[in-house]
Coordinates of C-alpha atoms in Angstrom, one line a residue:
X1 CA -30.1 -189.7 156.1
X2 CA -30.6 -186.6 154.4
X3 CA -33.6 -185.1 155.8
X4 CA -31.9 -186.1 159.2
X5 CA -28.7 -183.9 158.2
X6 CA -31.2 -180.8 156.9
X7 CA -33.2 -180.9 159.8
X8 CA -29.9 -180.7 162.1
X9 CA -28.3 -177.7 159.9
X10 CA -32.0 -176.1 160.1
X11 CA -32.7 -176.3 163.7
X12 CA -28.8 -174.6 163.8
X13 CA -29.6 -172.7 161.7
X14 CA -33.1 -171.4 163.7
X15 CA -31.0 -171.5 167.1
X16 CA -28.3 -168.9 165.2
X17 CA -31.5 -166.5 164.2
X18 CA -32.9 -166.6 167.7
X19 CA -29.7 -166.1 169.1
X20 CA -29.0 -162.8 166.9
X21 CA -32.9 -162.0 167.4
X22 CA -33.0 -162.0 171.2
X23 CA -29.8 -159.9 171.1
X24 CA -32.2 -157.0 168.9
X25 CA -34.7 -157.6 171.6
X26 CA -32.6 -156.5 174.5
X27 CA -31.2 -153.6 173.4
X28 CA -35.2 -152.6 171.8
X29 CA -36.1 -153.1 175.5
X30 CA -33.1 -151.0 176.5
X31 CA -33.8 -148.1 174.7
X32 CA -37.1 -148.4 175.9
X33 CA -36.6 -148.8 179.8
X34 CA -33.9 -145.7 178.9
X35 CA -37.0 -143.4 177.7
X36 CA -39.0 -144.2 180.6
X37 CA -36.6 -143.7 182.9
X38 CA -35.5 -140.2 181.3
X39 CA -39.6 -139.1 181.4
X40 CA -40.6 -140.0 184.9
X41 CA -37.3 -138.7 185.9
X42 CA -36.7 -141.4 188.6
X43 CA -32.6 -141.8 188.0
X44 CA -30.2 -141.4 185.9
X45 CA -30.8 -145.2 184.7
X46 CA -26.8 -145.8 185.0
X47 CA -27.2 -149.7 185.9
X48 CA -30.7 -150.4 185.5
X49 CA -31.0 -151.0 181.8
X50 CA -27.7 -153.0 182.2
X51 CA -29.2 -155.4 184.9
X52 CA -33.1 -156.2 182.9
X53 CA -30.6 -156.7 179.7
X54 CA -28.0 -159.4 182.1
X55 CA -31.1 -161.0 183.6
X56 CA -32.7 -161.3 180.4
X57 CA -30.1 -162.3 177.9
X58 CA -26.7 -163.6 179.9
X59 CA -25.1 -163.5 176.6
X60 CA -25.4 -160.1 175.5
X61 CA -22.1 -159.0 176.5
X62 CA -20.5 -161.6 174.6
X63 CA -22.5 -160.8 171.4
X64 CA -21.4 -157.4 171.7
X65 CA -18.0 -158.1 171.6
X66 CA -18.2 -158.7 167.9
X67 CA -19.2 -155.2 167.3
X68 CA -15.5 -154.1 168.5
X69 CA -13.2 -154.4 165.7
X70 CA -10.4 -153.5 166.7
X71 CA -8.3 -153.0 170.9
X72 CA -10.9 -153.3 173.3
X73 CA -9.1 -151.7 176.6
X74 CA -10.0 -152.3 180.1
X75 CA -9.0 -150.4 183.0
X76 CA -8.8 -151.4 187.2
X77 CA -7.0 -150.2 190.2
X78 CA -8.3 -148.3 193.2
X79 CA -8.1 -144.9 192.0
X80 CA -7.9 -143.0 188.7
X81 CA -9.5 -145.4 186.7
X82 CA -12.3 -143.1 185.7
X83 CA -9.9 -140.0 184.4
X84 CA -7.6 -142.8 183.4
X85 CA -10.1 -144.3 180.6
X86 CA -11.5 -141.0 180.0
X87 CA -8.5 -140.3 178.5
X88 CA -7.6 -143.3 176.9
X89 CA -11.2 -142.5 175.1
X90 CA -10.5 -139.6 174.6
X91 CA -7.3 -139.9 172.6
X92 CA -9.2 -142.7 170.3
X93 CA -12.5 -140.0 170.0
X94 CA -10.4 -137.2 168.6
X95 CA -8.6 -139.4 166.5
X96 CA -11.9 -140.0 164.9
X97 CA -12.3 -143.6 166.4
X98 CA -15.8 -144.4 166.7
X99 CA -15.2 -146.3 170.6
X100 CA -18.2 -147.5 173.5
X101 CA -16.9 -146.2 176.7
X102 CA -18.3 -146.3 180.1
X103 CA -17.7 -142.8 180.6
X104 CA -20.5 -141.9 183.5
X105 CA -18.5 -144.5 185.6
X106 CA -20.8 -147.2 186.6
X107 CA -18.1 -149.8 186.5
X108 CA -19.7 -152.8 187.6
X109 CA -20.8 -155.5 184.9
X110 CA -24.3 -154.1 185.0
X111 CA -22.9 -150.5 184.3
X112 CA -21.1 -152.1 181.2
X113 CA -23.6 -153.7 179.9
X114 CA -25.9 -150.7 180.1
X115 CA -23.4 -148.9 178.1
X116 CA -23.7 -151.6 175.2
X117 CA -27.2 -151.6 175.2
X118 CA -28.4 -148.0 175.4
X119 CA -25.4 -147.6 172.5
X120 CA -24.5 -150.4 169.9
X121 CA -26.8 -150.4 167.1
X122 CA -27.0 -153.8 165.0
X123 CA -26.2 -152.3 161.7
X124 CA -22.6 -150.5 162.7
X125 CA -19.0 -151.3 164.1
X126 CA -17.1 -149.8 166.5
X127 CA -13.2 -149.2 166.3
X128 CA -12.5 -149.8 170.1
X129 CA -14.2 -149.8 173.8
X130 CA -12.9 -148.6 176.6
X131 CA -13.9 -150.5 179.8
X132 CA -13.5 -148.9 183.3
X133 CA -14.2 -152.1 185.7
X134 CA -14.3 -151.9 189.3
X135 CA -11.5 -154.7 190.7
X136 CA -14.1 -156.7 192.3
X137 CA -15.9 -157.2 189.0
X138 CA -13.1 -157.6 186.9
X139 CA -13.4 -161.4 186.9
X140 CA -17.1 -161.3 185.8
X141 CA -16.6 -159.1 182.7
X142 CA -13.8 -161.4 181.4
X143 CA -16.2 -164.3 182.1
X144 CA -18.4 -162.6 179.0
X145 CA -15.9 -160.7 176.7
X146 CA -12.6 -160.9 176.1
X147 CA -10.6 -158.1 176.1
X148 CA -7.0 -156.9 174.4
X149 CA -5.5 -154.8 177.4
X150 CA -5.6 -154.3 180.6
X151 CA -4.0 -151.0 182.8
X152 CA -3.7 -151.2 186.0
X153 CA -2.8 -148.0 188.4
X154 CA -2.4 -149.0 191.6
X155 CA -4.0 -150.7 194.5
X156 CA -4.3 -148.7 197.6
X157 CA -6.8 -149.5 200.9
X158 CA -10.5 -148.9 200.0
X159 CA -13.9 -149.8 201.4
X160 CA -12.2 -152.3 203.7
X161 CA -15.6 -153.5 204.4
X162 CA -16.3 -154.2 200.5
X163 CA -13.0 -155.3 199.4
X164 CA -11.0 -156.6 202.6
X165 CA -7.4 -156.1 202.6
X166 CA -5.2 -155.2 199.6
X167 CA -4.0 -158.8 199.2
X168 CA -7.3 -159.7 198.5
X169 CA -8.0 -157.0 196.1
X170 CA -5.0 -158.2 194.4
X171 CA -6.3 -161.9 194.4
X172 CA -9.5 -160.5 192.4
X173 CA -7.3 -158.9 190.0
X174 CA -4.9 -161.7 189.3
X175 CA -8.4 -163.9 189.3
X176 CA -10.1 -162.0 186.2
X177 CA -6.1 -161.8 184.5
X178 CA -6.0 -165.4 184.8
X179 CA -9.0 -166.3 182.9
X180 CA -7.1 -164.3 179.7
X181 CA -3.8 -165.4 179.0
X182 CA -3.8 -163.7 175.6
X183 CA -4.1 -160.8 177.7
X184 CA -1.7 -157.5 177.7
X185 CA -1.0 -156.1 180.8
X186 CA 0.2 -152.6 181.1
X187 CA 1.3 -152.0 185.2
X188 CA 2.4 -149.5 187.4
X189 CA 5.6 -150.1 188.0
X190 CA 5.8 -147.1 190.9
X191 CA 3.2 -149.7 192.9
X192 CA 4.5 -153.0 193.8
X193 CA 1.3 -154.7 194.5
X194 CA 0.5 -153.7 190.8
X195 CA 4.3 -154.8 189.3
X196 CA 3.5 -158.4 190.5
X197 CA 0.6 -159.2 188.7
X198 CA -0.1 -161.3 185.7
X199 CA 2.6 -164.9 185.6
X200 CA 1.8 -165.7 182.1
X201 CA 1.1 -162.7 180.6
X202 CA 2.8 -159.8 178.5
X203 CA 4.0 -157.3 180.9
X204 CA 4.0 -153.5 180.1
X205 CA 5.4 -151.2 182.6
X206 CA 5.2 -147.4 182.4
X207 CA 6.2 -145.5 186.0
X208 CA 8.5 -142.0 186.9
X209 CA 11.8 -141.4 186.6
X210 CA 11.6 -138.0 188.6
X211 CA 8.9 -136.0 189.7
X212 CA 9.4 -132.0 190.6
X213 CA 6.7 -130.1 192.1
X214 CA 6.7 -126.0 191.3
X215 CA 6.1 -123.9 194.1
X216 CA 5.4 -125.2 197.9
X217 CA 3.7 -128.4 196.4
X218 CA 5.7 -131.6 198.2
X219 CA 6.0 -135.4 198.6
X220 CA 2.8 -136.5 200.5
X221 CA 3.2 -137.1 204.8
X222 CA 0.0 -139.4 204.4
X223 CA 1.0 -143.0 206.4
X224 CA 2.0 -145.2 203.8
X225 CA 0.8 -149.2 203.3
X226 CA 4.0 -151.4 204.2
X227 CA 5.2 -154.0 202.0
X228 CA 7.4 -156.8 201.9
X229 CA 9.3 -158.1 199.4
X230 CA 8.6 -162.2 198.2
X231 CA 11.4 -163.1 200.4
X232 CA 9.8 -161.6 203.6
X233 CA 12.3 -158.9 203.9
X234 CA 10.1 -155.0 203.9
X235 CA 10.9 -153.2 200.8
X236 CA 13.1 -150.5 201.3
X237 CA 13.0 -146.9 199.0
X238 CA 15.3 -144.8 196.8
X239 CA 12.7 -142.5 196.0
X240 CA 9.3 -142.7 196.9
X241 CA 6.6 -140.6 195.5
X242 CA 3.0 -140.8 197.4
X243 CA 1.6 -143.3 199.5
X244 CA 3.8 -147.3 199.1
X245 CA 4.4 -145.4 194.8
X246 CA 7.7 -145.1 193.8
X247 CA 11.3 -147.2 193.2
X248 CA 11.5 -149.5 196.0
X249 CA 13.8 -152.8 196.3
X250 CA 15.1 -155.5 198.8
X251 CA 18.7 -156.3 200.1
X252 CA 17.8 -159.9 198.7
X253 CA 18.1 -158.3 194.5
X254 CA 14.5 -157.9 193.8
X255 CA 13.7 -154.3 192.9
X256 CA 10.9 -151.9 191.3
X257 CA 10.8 -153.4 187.2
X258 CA 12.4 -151.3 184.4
X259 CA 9.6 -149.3 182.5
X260 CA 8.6 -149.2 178.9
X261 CA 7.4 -145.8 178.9
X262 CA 9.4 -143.9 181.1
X263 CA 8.0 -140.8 182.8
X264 CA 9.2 -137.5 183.9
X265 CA 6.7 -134.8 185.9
X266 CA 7.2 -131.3 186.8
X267 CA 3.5 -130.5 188.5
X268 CA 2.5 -126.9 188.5
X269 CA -0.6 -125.7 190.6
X270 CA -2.8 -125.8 187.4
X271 CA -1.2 -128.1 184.8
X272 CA 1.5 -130.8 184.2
X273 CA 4.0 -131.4 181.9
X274 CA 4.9 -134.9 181.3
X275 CA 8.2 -136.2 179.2
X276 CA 7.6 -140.1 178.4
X277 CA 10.7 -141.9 176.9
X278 CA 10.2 -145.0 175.0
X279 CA 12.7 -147.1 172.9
X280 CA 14.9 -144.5 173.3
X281 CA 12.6 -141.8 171.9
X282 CA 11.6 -138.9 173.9
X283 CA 7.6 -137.2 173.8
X284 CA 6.6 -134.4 175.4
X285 CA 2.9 -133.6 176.8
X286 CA 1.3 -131.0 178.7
X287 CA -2.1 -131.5 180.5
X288 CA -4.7 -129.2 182.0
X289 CA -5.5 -130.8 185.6
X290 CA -4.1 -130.7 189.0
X291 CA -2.2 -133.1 191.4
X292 CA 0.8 -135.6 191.4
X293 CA -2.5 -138.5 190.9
X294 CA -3.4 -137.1 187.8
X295 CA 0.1 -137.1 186.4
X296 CA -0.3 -141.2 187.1
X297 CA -3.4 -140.8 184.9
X298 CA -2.1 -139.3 182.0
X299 CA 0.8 -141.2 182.2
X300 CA -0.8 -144.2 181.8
X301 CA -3.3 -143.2 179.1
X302 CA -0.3 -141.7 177.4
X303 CA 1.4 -145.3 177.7
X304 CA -1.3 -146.9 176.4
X305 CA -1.9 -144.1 173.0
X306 CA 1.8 -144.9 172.5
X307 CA 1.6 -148.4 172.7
X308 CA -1.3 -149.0 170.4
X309 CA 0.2 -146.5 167.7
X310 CA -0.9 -142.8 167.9
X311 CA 1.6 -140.1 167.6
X312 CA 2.6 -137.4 170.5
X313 CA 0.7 -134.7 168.0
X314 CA -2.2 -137.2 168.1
X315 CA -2.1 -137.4 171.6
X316 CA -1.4 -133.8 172.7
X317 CA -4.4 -132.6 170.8
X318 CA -6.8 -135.3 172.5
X319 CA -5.5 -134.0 176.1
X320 CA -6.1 -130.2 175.0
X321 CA -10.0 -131.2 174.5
X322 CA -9.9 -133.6 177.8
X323 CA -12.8 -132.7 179.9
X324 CA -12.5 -133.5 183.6
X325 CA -15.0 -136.8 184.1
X326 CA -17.3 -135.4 186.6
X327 CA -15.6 -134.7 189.9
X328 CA -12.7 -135.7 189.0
X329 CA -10.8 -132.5 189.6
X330 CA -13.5 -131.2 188.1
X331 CA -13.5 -127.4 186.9
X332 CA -17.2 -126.0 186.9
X333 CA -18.9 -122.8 187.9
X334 CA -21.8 -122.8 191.1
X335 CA -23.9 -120.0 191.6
X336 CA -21.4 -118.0 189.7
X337 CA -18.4 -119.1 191.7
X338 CA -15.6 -121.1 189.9
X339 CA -15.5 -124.3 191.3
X340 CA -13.5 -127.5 192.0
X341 CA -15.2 -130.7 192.5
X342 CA -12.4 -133.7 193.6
X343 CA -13.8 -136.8 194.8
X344 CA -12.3 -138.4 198.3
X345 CA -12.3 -141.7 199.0
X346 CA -9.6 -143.5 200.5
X347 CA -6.2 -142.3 202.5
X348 CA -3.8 -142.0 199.9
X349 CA -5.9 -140.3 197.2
X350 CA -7.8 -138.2 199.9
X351 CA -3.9 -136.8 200.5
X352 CA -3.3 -136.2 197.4
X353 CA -6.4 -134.2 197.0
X354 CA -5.7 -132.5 200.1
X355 CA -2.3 -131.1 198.5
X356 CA -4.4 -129.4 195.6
X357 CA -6.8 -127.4 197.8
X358 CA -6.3 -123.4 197.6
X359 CA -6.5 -122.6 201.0
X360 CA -8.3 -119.3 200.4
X361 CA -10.9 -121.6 198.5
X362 CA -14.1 -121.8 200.6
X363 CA -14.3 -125.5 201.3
X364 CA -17.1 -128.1 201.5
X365 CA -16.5 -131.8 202.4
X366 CA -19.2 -133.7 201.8
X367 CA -18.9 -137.6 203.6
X368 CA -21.5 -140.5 203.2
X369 CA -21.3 -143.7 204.1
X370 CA -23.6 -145.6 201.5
X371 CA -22.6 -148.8 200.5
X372 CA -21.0 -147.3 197.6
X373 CA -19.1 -145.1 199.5
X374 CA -18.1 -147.8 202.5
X375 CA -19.6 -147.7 205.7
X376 CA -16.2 -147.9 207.3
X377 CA -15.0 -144.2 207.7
X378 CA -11.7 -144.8 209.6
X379 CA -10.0 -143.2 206.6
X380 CA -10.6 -140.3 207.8
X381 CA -8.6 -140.4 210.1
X382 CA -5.3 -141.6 207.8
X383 CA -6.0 -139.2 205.3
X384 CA -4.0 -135.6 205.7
X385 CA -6.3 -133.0 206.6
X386 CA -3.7 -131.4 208.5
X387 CA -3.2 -129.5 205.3
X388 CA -5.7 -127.2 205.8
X389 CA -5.4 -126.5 209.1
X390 CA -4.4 -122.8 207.7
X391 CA -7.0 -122.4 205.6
X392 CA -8.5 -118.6 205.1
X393 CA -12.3 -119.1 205.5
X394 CA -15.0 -121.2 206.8
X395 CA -14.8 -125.1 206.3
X396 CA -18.1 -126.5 206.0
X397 CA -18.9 -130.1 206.7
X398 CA -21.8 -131.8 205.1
X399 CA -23.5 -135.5 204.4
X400 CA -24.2 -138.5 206.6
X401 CA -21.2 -138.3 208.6
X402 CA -20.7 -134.5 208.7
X403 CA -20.1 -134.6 212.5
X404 CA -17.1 -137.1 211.9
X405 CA -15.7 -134.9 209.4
X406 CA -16.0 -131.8 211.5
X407 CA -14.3 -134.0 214.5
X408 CA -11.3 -134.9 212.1
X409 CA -10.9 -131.6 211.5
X410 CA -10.7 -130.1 215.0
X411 CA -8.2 -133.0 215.3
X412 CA -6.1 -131.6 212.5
X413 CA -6.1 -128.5 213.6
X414 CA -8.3 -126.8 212.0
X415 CA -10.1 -123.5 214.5
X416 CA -12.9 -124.7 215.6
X417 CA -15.0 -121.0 214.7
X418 CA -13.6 -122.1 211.3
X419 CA -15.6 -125.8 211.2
X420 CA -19.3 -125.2 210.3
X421 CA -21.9 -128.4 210.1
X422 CA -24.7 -128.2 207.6
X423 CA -25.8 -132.2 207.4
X424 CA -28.5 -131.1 203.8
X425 CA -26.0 -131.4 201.1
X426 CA -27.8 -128.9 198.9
X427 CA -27.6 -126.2 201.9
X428 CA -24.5 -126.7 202.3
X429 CA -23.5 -126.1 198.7
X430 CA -25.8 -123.2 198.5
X431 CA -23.7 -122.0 201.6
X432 CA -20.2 -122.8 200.2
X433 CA -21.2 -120.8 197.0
X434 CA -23.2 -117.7 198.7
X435 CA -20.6 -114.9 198.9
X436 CA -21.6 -111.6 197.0
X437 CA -17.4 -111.7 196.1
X438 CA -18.0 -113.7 192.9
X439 CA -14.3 -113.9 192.7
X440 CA -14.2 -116.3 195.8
X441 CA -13.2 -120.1 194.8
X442 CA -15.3 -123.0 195.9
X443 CA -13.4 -126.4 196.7
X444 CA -16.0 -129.6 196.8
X445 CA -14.3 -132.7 198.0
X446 CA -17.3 -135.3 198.3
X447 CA -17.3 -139.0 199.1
X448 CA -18.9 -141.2 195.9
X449 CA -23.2 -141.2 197.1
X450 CA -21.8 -137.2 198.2
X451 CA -20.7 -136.8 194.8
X452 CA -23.8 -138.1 192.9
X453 CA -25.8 -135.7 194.7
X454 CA -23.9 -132.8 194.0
X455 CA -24.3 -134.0 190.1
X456 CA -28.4 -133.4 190.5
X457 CA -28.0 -129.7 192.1
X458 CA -29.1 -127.0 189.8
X459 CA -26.3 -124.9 189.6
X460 CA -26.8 -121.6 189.5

């Protein structure tokens, strides 16, 4: 009887060693398949690493998660997720938080688990991660680790040939939320796909108040998803800020929720100030980016600093180190020509960009359409280029689908003599950034595969 019970706790006890031993095995093999990749120079190794560790060890994520000791944050929604948990990490880095964070935004699980393994090391802890997850995956990461938070920031129409219809989107969202019910949710309230998720969960909402734009900025024209409310009826507006965001509500009662961090914008051409009330105490921030978009960003990071403890000191110096994840209103110099680099994907955030571009800029856009990117390019066509019909200089087109672009432009308006097709990406940079007036402005507004290229060019 008692050899029987010693040889149960010792083949538990053997399955517990191999257990912790094949998790310092994959992340040996990581580190390994990372140096090889970084010597024969092949890619950037991004996903790889991630997908030999998942094939190899299913577990590992879930191991992992015991190396987070204290909120592990994840992050979803169609756009801004990368700047948003850039600066959610950001805020826990200069706060001297030691936190894993996805940051080169490969947001699929194999992305994740790359991160993990090509960074925990078996003998140290880590304060917090900070997990950007594209919706569709969502469900599959909380399959291996569960997490404290989730923030959402809003569901517009993507990659309709990847995703289908917001609803759906929505469904894969609710799917992953569902699978947590310890989980905190922390919504858009502006977006009322994103205000109706989670049933069983705690509910955070953060969303403006008011939002003033200084000089000729305005409220987007960009067509706007319709919406109706759970009685049928369409929601109707009070205010609406860009695309189906801002306080909307239905004749039946049901109206926009009221927020726990309550935000107020004024956006300049080249910074934001943001006033965030909460229990009836009032922060102030400023932050060094661009756009009405990224004002939703920081607003939700600045939610999510507040709600997990840090200070408005705490959190103003983190944004005054933020640096722009890449191409995300990204500021950077090309061939000695200061340069803007904004990634365009989708109608609504495409708009947005759009509103940002200085029109004496010389701008490139670069379109692909790579599976990443969506091979559906109809966007194009509901995205506002009419706003640079006026623009000063040449407009260059680039990528797989540079003569679609250039037809979308003539379409908006833009002089044909002022539309100039150069499918090579690299040429086209190298002619966007040419000029002998090194105080000409570049503006780069590239599709996703567009983007990555750009991020390989030696820049002068």
């Amino acid at each position: 009887k008692y050899l029987y019970i010693i040889f149960i706790l010792l083949f538990l006890f053997c399955g517990f060693l191999w257990y912790r031993l094949k998790f310092y095995i994959s992340i040996i093999l990581a580190r390994l398949i990372k140096l090889t990749i970084k010597l024969v120079g092949r890619s950037s190794g991004t996903s790889f690493v991630g997908m030999f560790t998942l094939k190899t060890n299913p577990d590992f994520l879930n191991f992992c998660s015991k190396y987070i000791l204290h909120e592990k944050i994840s992050v979803t929604g169609t756009n801004g997720k990368t700047t948003t948990a850039g600066l959610i990490a950001q805020i826990l880095e200069a706060n001297k938080k030691e936190v894993i964070h996805n940051a080169q935004g490969a947001n699929m699980l194999t992305g994740i688990a790359n991160v993990f393994a090509t960074t925990v090391v078996p003998s140290k802890r880590y304060d917090n991660c900070v997990l950007e997850s594209d919706e569709a995956y969502l469900a599959k990461l909380y399959d291996y680790m569960k997490l404290d938070y989730l923030v959402v920031t809003n569901l517009f129409r993507d990659q309709l040939d990847r995703y289908g219809e917001l609803d759906t989107t929505a469904k894969k969202i609710q799917a992953a939320i569902d699978k947590n019910k310890d989980l905190v949710l922390l919504l858009n309230a502006d977006d009322p796909l994103v205000a109706n998720l989670g049933h069983e969960n705690k509910k955070l909402f953060y969303g403006f108040e008011e939002i003033e734009f200084a000089g000729n900025r305005t409220i987007s024209q960009a067509p706007a998803e319709m919406f109706n409310c759970v009685c049928g009826k369409p929601l109707e507006y009070s205010k609406r800020f860009y695309a189906q965001q801002g306080h909307y509500y239905c004749s039946c009662g049901y109206k926009r929720p009221e927020c726990d961090y309550k935000g107020n914008a004024k956006i300049y051409d080249d910074y934001i100030e943001i006033k965030v009330t909460h229990n009836g105490k009032e922060t102030h921030y400023t932050f060094d980016s661009i756009g009405l978009y990224n004002a939703y960003n920081a607003l939700a990071a600045i939610s999510m600093a507040l709600e997990i403890g840090y200070s408005q000191e705490e959190i103003q110096n983190a944004l005054n180190t933020y640096k722009a994840m890449f191409g995300r209103a990204e500021k950077t110099e090309i061939n000695g020509h200061k340069t803007i680099i904004q990634l365009i994907k989708n109608p609504a955030g495409a708009s947005e960009v759009l509103k940002t571009v200085d029109l004496s800029s010389k701008i490139l856009i670069a379109i692909n359409d790579n599976f990443a990117d969506g091979r559906d390019v109809s966007w194009l066509w509901d995205a506002e280029f009419e706003l640079l019909k006026n623009t000063e200089k040449t407009i260059i087109t680039s990528g797989i689908r540079a003569n679609d672009m250039a037809l979308r432009l003539k379409y908006a308006g833009v002089p044909t003599e002022k539309i100039k097709v150069v499918p090579d990406l690299y040429k086209a940079v190298e002619e966007a950034s040419s000029s002998g007036d090194k105080d000409e402005k570049v503006t780069i507004m590239p599709s996703y595969t567009a983007l990555l290229q750009i991020k390989n060019y030696k820049r002068g």
